[in-house]
Short mmCIF file of C-alpha atoms in Angstrom, two decimals:
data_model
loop_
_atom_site.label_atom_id
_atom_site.label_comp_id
_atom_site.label_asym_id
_atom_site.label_seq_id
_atom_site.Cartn_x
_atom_site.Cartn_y
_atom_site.Cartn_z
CA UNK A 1329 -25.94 -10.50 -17.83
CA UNK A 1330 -26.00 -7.02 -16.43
CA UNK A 1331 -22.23 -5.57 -14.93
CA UNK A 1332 -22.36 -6.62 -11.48
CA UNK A 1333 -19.96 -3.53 -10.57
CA UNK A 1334 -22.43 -1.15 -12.77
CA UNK A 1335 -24.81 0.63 -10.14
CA UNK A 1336 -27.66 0.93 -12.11
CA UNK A 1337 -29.11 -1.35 -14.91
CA UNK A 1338 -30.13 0.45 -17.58
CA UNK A 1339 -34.09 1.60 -17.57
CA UNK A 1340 -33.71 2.11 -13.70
CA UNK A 1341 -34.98 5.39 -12.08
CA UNK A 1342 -32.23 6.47 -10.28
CA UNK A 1343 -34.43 8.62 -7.72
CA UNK A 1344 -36.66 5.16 -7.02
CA UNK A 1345 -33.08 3.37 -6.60
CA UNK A 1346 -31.74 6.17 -4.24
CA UNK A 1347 -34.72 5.47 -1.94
CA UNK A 1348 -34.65 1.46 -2.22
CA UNK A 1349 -31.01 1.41 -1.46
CA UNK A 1350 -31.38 4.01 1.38
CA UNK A 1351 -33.91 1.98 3.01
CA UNK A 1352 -31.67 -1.19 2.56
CA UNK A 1353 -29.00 0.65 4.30
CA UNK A 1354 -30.88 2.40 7.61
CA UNK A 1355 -32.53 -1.28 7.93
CA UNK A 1356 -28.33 -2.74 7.97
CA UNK A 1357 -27.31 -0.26 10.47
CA UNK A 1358 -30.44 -0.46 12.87
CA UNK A 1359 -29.68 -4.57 12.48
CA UNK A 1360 -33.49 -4.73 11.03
CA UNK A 1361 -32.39 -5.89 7.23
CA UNK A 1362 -34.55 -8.93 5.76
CA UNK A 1363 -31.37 -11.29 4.10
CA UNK A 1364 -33.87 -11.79 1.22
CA UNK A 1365 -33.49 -7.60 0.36
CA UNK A 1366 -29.81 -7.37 1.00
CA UNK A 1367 -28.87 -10.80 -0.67
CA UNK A 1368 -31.21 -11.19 -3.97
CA UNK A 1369 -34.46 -12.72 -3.40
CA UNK A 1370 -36.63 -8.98 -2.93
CA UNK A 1371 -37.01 -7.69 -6.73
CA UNK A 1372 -34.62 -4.79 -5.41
CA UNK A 1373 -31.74 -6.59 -3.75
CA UNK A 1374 -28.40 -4.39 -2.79
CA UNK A 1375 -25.45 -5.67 -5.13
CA UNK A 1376 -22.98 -8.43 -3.75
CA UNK A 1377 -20.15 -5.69 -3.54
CA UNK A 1378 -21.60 -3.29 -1.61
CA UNK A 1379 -23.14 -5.68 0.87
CA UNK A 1380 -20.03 -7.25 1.64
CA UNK A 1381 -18.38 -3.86 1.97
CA UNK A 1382 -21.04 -2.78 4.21
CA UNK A 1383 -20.57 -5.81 6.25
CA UNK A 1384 -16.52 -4.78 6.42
CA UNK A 1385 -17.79 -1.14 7.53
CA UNK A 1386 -20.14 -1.99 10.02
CA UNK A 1387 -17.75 -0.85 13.09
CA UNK A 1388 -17.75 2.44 11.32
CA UNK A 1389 -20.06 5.37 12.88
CA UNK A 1390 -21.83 6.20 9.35
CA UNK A 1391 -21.93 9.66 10.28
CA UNK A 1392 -18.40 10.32 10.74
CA UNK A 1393 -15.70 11.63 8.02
CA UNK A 1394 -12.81 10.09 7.35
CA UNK A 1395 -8.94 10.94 9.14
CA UNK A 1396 -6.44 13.26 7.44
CA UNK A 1397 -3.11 11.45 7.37
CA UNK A 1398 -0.58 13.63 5.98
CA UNK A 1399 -0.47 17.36 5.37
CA UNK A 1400 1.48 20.02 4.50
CA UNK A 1401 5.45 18.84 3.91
CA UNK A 1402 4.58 15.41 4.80
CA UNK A 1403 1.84 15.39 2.11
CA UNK A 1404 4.40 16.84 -0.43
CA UNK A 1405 7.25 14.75 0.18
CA UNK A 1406 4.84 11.79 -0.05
CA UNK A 1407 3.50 12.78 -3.19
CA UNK A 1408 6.78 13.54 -4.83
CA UNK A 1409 8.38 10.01 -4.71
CA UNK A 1410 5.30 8.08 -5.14
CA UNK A 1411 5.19 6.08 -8.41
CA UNK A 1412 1.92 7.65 -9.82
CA UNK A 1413 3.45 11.02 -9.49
CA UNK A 1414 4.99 10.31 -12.73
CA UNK A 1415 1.62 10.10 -14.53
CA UNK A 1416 -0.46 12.52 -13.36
CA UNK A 1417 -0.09 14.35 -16.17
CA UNK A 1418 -1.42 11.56 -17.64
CA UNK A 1419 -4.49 11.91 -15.85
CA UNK A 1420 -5.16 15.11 -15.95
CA UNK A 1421 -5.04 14.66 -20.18
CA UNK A 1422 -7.63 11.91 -20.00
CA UNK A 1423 -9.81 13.56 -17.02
CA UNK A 1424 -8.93 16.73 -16.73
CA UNK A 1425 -11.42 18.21 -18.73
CA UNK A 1426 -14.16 16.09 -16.69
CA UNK A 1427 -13.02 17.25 -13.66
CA UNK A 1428 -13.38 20.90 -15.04
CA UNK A 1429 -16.53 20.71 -15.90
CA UNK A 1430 -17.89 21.78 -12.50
CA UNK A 1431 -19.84 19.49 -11.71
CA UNK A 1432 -16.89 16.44 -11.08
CA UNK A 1433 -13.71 15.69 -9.49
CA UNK A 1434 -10.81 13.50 -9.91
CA UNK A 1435 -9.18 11.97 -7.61
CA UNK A 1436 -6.07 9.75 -6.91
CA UNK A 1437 -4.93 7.70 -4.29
CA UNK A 1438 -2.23 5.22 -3.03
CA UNK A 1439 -2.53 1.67 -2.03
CA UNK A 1440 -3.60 1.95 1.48
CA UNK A 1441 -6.55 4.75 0.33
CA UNK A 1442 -4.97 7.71 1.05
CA UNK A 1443 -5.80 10.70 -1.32
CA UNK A 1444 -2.79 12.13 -2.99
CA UNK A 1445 -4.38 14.36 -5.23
CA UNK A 1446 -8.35 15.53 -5.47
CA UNK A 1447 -8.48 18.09 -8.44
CA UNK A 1448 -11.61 19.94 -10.21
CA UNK A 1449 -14.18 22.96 -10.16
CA UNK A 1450 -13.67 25.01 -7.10
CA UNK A 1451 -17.07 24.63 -6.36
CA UNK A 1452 -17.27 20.97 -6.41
CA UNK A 1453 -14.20 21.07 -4.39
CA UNK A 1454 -15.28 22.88 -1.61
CA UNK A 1455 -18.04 20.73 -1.22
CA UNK A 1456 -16.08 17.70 -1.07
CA UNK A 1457 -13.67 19.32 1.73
CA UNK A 1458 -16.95 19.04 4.22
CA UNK A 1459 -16.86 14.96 3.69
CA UNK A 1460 -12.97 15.67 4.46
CA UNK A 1461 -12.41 14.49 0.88
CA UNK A 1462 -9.02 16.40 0.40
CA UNK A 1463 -5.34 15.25 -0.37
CA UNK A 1464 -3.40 13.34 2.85
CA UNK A 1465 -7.27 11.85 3.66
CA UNK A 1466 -7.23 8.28 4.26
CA UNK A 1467 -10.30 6.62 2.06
CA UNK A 1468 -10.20 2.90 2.40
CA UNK A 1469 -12.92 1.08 3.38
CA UNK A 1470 -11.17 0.93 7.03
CA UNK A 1471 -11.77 4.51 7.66
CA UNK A 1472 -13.89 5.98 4.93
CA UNK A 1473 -16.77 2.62 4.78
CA UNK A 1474 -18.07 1.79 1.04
CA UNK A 1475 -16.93 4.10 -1.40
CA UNK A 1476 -15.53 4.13 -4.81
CA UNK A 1477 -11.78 4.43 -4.69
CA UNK A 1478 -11.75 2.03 -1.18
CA UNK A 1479 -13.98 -0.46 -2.09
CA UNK A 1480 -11.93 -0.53 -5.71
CA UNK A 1481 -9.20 -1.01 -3.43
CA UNK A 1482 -10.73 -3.60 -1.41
CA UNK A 1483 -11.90 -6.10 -3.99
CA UNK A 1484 -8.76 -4.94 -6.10
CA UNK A 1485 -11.86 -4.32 -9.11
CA UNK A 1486 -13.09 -1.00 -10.91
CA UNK A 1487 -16.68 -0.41 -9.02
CA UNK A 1488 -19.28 2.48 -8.99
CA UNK A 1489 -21.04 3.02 -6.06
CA UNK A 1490 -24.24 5.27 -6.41
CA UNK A 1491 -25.73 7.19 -3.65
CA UNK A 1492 -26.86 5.63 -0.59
CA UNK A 1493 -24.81 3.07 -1.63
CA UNK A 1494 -22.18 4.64 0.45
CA UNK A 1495 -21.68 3.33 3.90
CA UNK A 1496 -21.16 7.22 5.27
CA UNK A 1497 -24.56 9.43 5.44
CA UNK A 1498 -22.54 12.59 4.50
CA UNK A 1499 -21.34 10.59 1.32
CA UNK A 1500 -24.02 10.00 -0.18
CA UNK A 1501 -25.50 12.52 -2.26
CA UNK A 1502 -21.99 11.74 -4.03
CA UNK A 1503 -21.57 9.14 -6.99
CA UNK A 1504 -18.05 7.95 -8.09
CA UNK A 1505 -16.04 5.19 -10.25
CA UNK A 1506 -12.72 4.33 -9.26
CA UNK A 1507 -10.28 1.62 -10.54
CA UNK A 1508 -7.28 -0.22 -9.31
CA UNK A 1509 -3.85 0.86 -10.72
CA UNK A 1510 -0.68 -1.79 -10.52
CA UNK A 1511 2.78 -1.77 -10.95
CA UNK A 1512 2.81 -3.14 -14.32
CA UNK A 1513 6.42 -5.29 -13.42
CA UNK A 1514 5.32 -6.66 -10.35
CA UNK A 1515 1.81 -6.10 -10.41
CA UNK A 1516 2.11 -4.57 -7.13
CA UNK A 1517 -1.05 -2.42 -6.02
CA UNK A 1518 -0.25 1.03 -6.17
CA UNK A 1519 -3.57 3.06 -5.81
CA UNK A 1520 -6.41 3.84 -7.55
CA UNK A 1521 -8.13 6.89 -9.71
CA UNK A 1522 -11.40 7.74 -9.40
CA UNK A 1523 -14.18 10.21 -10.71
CA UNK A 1524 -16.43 11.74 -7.95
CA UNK A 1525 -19.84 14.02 -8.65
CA UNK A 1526 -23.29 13.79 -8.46
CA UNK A 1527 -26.01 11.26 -9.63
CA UNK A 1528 -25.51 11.31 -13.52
CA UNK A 1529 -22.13 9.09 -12.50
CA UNK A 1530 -23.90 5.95 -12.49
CA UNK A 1531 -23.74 5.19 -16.06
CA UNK A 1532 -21.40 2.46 -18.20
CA UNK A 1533 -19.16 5.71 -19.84
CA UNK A 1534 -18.08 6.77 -16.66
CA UNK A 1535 -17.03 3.34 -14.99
CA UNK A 1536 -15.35 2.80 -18.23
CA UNK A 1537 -13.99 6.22 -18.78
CA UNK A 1538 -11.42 5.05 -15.42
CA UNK A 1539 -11.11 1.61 -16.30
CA UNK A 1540 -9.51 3.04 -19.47
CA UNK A 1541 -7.35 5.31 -17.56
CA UNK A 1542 -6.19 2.86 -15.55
CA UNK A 1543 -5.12 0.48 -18.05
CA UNK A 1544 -3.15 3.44 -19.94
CA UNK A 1545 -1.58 4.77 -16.94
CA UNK A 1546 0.04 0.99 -16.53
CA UNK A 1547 0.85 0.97 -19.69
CA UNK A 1548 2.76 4.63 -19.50
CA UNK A 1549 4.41 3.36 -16.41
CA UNK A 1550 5.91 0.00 -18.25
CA UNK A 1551 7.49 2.14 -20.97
CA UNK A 1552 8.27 5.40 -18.97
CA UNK A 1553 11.39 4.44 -16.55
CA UNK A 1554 13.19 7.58 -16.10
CA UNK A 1555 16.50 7.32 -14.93
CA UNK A 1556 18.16 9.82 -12.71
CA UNK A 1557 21.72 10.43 -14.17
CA UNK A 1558 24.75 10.75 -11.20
CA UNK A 1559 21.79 8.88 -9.20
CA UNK A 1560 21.78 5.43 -7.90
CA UNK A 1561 19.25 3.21 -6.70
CA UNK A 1562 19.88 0.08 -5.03
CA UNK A 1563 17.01 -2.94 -4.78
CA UNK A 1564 18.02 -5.30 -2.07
CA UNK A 1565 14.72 -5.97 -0.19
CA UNK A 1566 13.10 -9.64 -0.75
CA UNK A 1567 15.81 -10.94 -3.06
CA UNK A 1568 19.14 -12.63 -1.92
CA UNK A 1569 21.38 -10.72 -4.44
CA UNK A 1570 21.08 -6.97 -4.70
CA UNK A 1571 20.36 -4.81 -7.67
CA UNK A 1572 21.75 -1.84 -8.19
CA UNK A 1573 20.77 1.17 -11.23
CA UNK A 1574 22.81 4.19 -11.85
CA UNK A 1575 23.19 6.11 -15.64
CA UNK A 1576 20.91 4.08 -17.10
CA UNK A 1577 22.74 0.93 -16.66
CA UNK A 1578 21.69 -2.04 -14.71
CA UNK A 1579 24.08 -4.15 -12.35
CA UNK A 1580 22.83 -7.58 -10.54
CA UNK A 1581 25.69 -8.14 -7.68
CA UNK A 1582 26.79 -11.40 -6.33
CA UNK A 1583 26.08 -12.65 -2.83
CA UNK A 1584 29.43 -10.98 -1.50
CA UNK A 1585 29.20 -7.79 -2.74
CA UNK A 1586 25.41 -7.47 -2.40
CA UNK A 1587 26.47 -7.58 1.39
CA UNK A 1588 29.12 -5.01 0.98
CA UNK A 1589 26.89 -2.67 -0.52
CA UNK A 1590 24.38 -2.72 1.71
CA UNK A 1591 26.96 -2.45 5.19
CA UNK A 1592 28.88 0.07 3.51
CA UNK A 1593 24.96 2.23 2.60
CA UNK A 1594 24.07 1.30 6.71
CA UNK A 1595 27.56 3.16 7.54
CA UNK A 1596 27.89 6.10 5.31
CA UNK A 1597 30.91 7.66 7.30
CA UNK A 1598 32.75 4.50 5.94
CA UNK A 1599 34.28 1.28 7.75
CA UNK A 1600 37.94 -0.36 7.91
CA UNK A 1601 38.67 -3.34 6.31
CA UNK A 1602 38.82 -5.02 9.89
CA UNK A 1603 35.10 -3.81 10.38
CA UNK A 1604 33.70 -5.08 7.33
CA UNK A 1605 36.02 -8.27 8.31
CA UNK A 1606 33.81 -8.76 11.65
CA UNK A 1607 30.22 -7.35 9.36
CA UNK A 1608 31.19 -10.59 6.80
CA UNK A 1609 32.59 -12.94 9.19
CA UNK A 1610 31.62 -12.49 12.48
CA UNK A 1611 34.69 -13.98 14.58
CA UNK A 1612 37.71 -13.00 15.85
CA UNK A 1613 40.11 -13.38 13.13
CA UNK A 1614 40.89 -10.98 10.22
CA UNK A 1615 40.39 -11.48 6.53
CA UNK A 1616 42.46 -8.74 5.49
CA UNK A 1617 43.39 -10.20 2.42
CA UNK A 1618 39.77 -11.78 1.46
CA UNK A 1619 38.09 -8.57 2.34
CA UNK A 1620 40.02 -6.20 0.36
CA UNK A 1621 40.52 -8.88 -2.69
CA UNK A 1622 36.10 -8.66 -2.56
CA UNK A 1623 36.27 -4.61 -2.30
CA UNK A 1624 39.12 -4.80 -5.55
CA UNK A 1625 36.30 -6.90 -7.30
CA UNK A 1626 33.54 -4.19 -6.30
CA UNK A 1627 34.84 -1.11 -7.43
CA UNK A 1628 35.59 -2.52 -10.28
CA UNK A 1629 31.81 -3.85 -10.99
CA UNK A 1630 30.78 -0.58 -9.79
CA UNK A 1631 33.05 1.32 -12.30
CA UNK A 1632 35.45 2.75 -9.68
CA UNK A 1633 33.37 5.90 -9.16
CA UNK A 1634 31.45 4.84 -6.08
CA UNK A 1635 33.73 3.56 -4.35
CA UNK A 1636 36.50 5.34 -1.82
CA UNK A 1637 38.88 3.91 0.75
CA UNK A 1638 40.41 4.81 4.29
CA UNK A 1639 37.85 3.96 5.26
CA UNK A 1640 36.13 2.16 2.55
CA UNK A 1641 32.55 4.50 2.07
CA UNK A 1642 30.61 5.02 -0.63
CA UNK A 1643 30.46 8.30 -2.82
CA UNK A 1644 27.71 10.37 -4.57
CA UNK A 1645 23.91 10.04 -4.34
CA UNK A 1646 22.50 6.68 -3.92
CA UNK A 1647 19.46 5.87 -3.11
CA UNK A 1648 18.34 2.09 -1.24
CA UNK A 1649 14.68 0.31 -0.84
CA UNK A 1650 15.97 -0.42 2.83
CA UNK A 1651 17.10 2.67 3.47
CA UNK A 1652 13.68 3.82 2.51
CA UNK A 1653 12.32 1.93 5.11
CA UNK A 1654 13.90 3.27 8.20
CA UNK A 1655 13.33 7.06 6.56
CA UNK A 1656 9.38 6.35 6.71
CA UNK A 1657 9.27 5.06 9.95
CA UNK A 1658 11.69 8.07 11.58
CA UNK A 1659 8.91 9.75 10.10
CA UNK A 1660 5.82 8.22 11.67
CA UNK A 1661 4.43 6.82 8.65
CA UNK A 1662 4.21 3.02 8.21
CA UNK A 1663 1.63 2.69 5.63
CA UNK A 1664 4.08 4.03 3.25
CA UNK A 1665 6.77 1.95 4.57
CA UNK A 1666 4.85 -1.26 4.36
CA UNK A 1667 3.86 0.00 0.64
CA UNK A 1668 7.78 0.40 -0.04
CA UNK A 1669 8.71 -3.04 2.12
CA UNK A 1670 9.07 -5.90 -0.24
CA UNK A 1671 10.71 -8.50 1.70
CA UNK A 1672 13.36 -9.76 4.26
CA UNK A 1673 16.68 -7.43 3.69
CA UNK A 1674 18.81 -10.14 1.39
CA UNK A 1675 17.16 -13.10 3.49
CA UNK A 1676 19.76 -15.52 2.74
CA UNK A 1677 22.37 -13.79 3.89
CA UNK A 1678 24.02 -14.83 7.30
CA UNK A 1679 26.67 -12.10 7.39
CA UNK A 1680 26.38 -10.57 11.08
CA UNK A 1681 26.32 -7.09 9.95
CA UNK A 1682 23.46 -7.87 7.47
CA UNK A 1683 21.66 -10.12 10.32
CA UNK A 1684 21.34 -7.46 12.57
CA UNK A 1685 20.61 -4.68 9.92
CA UNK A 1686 17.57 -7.27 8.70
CA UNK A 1687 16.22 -7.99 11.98
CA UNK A 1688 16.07 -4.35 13.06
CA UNK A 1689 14.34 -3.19 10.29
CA UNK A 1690 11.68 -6.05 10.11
CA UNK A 1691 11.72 -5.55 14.07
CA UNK A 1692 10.89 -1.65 13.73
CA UNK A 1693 8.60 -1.78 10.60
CA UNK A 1694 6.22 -5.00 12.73
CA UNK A 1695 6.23 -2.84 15.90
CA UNK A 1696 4.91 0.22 14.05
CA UNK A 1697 1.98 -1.87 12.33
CA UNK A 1698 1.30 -3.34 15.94
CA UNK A 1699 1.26 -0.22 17.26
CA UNK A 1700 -1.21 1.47 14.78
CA UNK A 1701 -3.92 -1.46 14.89
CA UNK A 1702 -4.95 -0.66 11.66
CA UNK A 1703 -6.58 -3.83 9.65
CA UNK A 1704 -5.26 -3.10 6.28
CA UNK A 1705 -2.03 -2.50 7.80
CA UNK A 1706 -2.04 -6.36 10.13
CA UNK A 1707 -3.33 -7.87 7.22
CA UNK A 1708 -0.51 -6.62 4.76
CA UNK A 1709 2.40 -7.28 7.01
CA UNK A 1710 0.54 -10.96 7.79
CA UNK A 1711 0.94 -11.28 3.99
CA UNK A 1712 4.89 -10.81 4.07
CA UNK A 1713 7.47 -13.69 5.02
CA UNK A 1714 8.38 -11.31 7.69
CA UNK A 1715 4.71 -11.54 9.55
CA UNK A 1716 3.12 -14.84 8.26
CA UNK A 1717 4.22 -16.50 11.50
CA UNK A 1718 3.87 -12.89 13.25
CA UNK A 1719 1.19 -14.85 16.17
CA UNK A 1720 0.67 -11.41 17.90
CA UNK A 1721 0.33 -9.92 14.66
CA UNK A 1722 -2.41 -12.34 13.54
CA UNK A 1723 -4.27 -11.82 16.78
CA UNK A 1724 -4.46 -8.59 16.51
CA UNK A 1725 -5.49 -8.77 13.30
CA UNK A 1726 -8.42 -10.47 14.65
CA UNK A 1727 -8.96 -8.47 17.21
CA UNK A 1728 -8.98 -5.12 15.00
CA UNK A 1729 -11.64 -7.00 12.22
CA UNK A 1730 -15.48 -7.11 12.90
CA UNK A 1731 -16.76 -10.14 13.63
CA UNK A 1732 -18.15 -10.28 10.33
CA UNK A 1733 -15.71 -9.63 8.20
CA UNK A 1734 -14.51 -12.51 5.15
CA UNK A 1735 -10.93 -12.17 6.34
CA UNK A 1736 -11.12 -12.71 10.47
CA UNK A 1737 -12.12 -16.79 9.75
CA UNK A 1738 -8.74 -16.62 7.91
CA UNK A 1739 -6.65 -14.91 11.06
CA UNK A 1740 -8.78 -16.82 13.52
CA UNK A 1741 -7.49 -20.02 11.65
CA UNK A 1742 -4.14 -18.68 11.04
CA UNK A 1743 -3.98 -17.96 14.98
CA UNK A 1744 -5.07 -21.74 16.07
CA UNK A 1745 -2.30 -23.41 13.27
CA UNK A 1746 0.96 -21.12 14.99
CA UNK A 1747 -0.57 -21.41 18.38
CA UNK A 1748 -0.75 -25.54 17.84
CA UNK A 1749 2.63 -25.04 16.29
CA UNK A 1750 3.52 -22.81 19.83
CA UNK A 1751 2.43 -25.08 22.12
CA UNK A 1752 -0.50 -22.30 22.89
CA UNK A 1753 -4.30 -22.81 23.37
CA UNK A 1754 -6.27 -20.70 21.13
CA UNK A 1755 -9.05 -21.32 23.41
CA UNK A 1756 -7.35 -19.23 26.48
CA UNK A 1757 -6.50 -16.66 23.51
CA UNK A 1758 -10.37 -15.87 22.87
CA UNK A 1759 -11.48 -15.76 26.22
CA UNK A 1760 -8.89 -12.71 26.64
CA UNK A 1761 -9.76 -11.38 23.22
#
């Protein structure tokens, strides 16, 4: 059975294929297509994955290019503390000498399809800057239509996509692989790399050429854990005890303390014992003696050199997944905090001062994705504990998702389960949507 994420089968002429597809393609956007050519019974039937990503582009204008996101400082602060910064080098040894060559590039991007780095002949890469295929450019299928490094995104799948296979007209005298990259801990999608140039592309070596760099990169990231020394890092998003990393040494915290560490991070110009009293306890009365008993017991998991008293604050460079959060959004850029948010701020936790810390960060990070009524954004904070139940979330999720999308049955039947749970008609909701 041929590769159904090949473009071409092997004795195909790829001019004769350019032409078939192209046809295929005007006939979807004019709303002319026969199903039998676009679904398999015509001898020359457009693959399975890029119908169905031309069906999930079809509010795109094909003839526009995609948005720049970030540029300049943004860009470079982006780039420099996002996890496939660390093996680029990699990349560069396996494709480097491809992307060279002039006649390719390669390119990387993160989860959400935004280019981080686009590298190769200057040539080549001045031709690609007309398509607005540079570094900060936002290339998932939301924004960019069917294309390699989107659609790999999309299906979460290495994929070629040949020619006028590509949903945008100015794409596609362009060919280009791409293939998914995960966290290799958490398997966590983290972006994609992909090789861009002209029609030779389409051919098993290269689809497998980033397959294999893929796989490696995963593989350098499981083994290649740098730590920072005099840094620390503390994980306390999605998980009810906190984690925290400093000189190499890992320290899982108890309930307690996890909550002290994260109040004392919020309030980094320190807090009395009374304060962290009302932040634990929430009433009138003191715990004088329970609170500074739990801080004794702290410094001396920490080691004693993070911690400092009147006022109890923390000391030194540390560095917190929540804390993260907040940073992104300050500066406008919720796709990477969504990428970086992995959960409820310790969710079992009923300490006040936590409480309030966890429902103003969930509370800032949903109204940024509402605000940006991007799909890929709705439909990854629908996927979180935080915005499963999220009703406005879901409906404008469906709202933001052509009509013939594979994912808007889901919201629309998401939407009619919390509004029966609500006490709200769905009905009343379409007729406004």
């Amino acid at each position: 059975m041929a590769d159904p994420w090949l473009a071409l089968e092997f004795g195909v002429d790829p001019a004769e294929r350019i032409a078939q597809v192209g046809a295929a393609h005007e006939a979807f956007l004019t709303g002319t297509a026969h199903d039998a050519f676009l679904t398999g019974a015509a001898p020359h039937r457009v693959r399975d994955v890029v119908r169905r990503s031309w069906e999930r582009s079809a509010r795109l204008d094909p003839e526009a290019t995609p948005p720049v996101d970030l540029a300049d400082d943004a860009l470079a602060a982006y780039r420099a503390t996002h996890p496939l910064a660390r093996v680029l080098p990699l990349f560069r040894d396996l494709l480097g000498g491809t992307a060279q060559d002039g006649a390719h590039l390669m390119a990387v991007c993160d989860a959400y399809g935004r280019l981080l780095w686009v590298e190769g002949h200057p040539g080549v890469l001045r031709h690609a800057e007309r398509m607005n295929f540079v570094p900060g450019a936002r290339w998932d299928e939301t924004h960019a239509g069917t294309n390699a490094p989107g659609t790999a995104l999309a299906v979460d799948h290495s994929v070629q996509i040949f020619a006028t296979e590509h949903f945008s007209r100015p794409v596609q005298r362009w060919t280009c692989a791409a293939a998914p990259i995960h966290d290799p801990t958490t398997g966590r999608l983290l972006g994609a790399i992909d090789i861009t140039g002209g029609d030779h592309l389409a051919n098993p070596h290269s689809l497998a050429l980033v397959r294999a760099t893929a796989r490696a990169a995963e593989a350098q990231l499981a083994v290649d854990r740098p730590a920072q020394p005099g840094v620390a890092t503390v994980t306390a998003l999605g998980r009810d005890e906190a984690e925290l990393r400093v000189d190499g040494r890992v320290i899982r915290l108890g309930r307690r303390h996890s909550e002290l560490l994260v109040l004392l991070l919020h309030h980094p110009e320190g807090r009395t014992g009374e304060q962290l009293g009302l932040d634990l306890y929430g009433d009138d009365r003191l715990h004088p003696v329970t609170v500074r008993a739990e801080l004794s017991r702290l410094r001396r998991v920490l080691g004693g050199e993070l911690l400092d008293s009147r006022p109890y604050r923390l000391r030194g460079t540390i560095h917190a997944d929540f804390m993260t959060i907040t940073r992104l959004l300050d500066q406008g850029d919720p796709v990477g905090a969504l990428d970086a948010y992995s959960g409820p701020l310790l969710p079992s936790s009923d300490a006040p001062g936590v409480t309030r810390l966890r429902r103003l960060i969930d509370g800032q990070l949903r109204a940024a994705v509402l605000a940006a009524a991007d799909p890929a954004l709705l439909a990854a904070w629908t996927a979180t504990p935080a915005g499963a139940d999220d009703l406005a979330a879901w409906q404008a999720l469906a709202r933001a998702l052509p009509v013939a999308a594979p994912r808007r049955p889901l919201a629309l039947a998401r939407i009619d389960q919390l509004s029966g749970e609500y006490d709200l008609p769905r009905a009343t909701w379409l007729q406004r949507s």
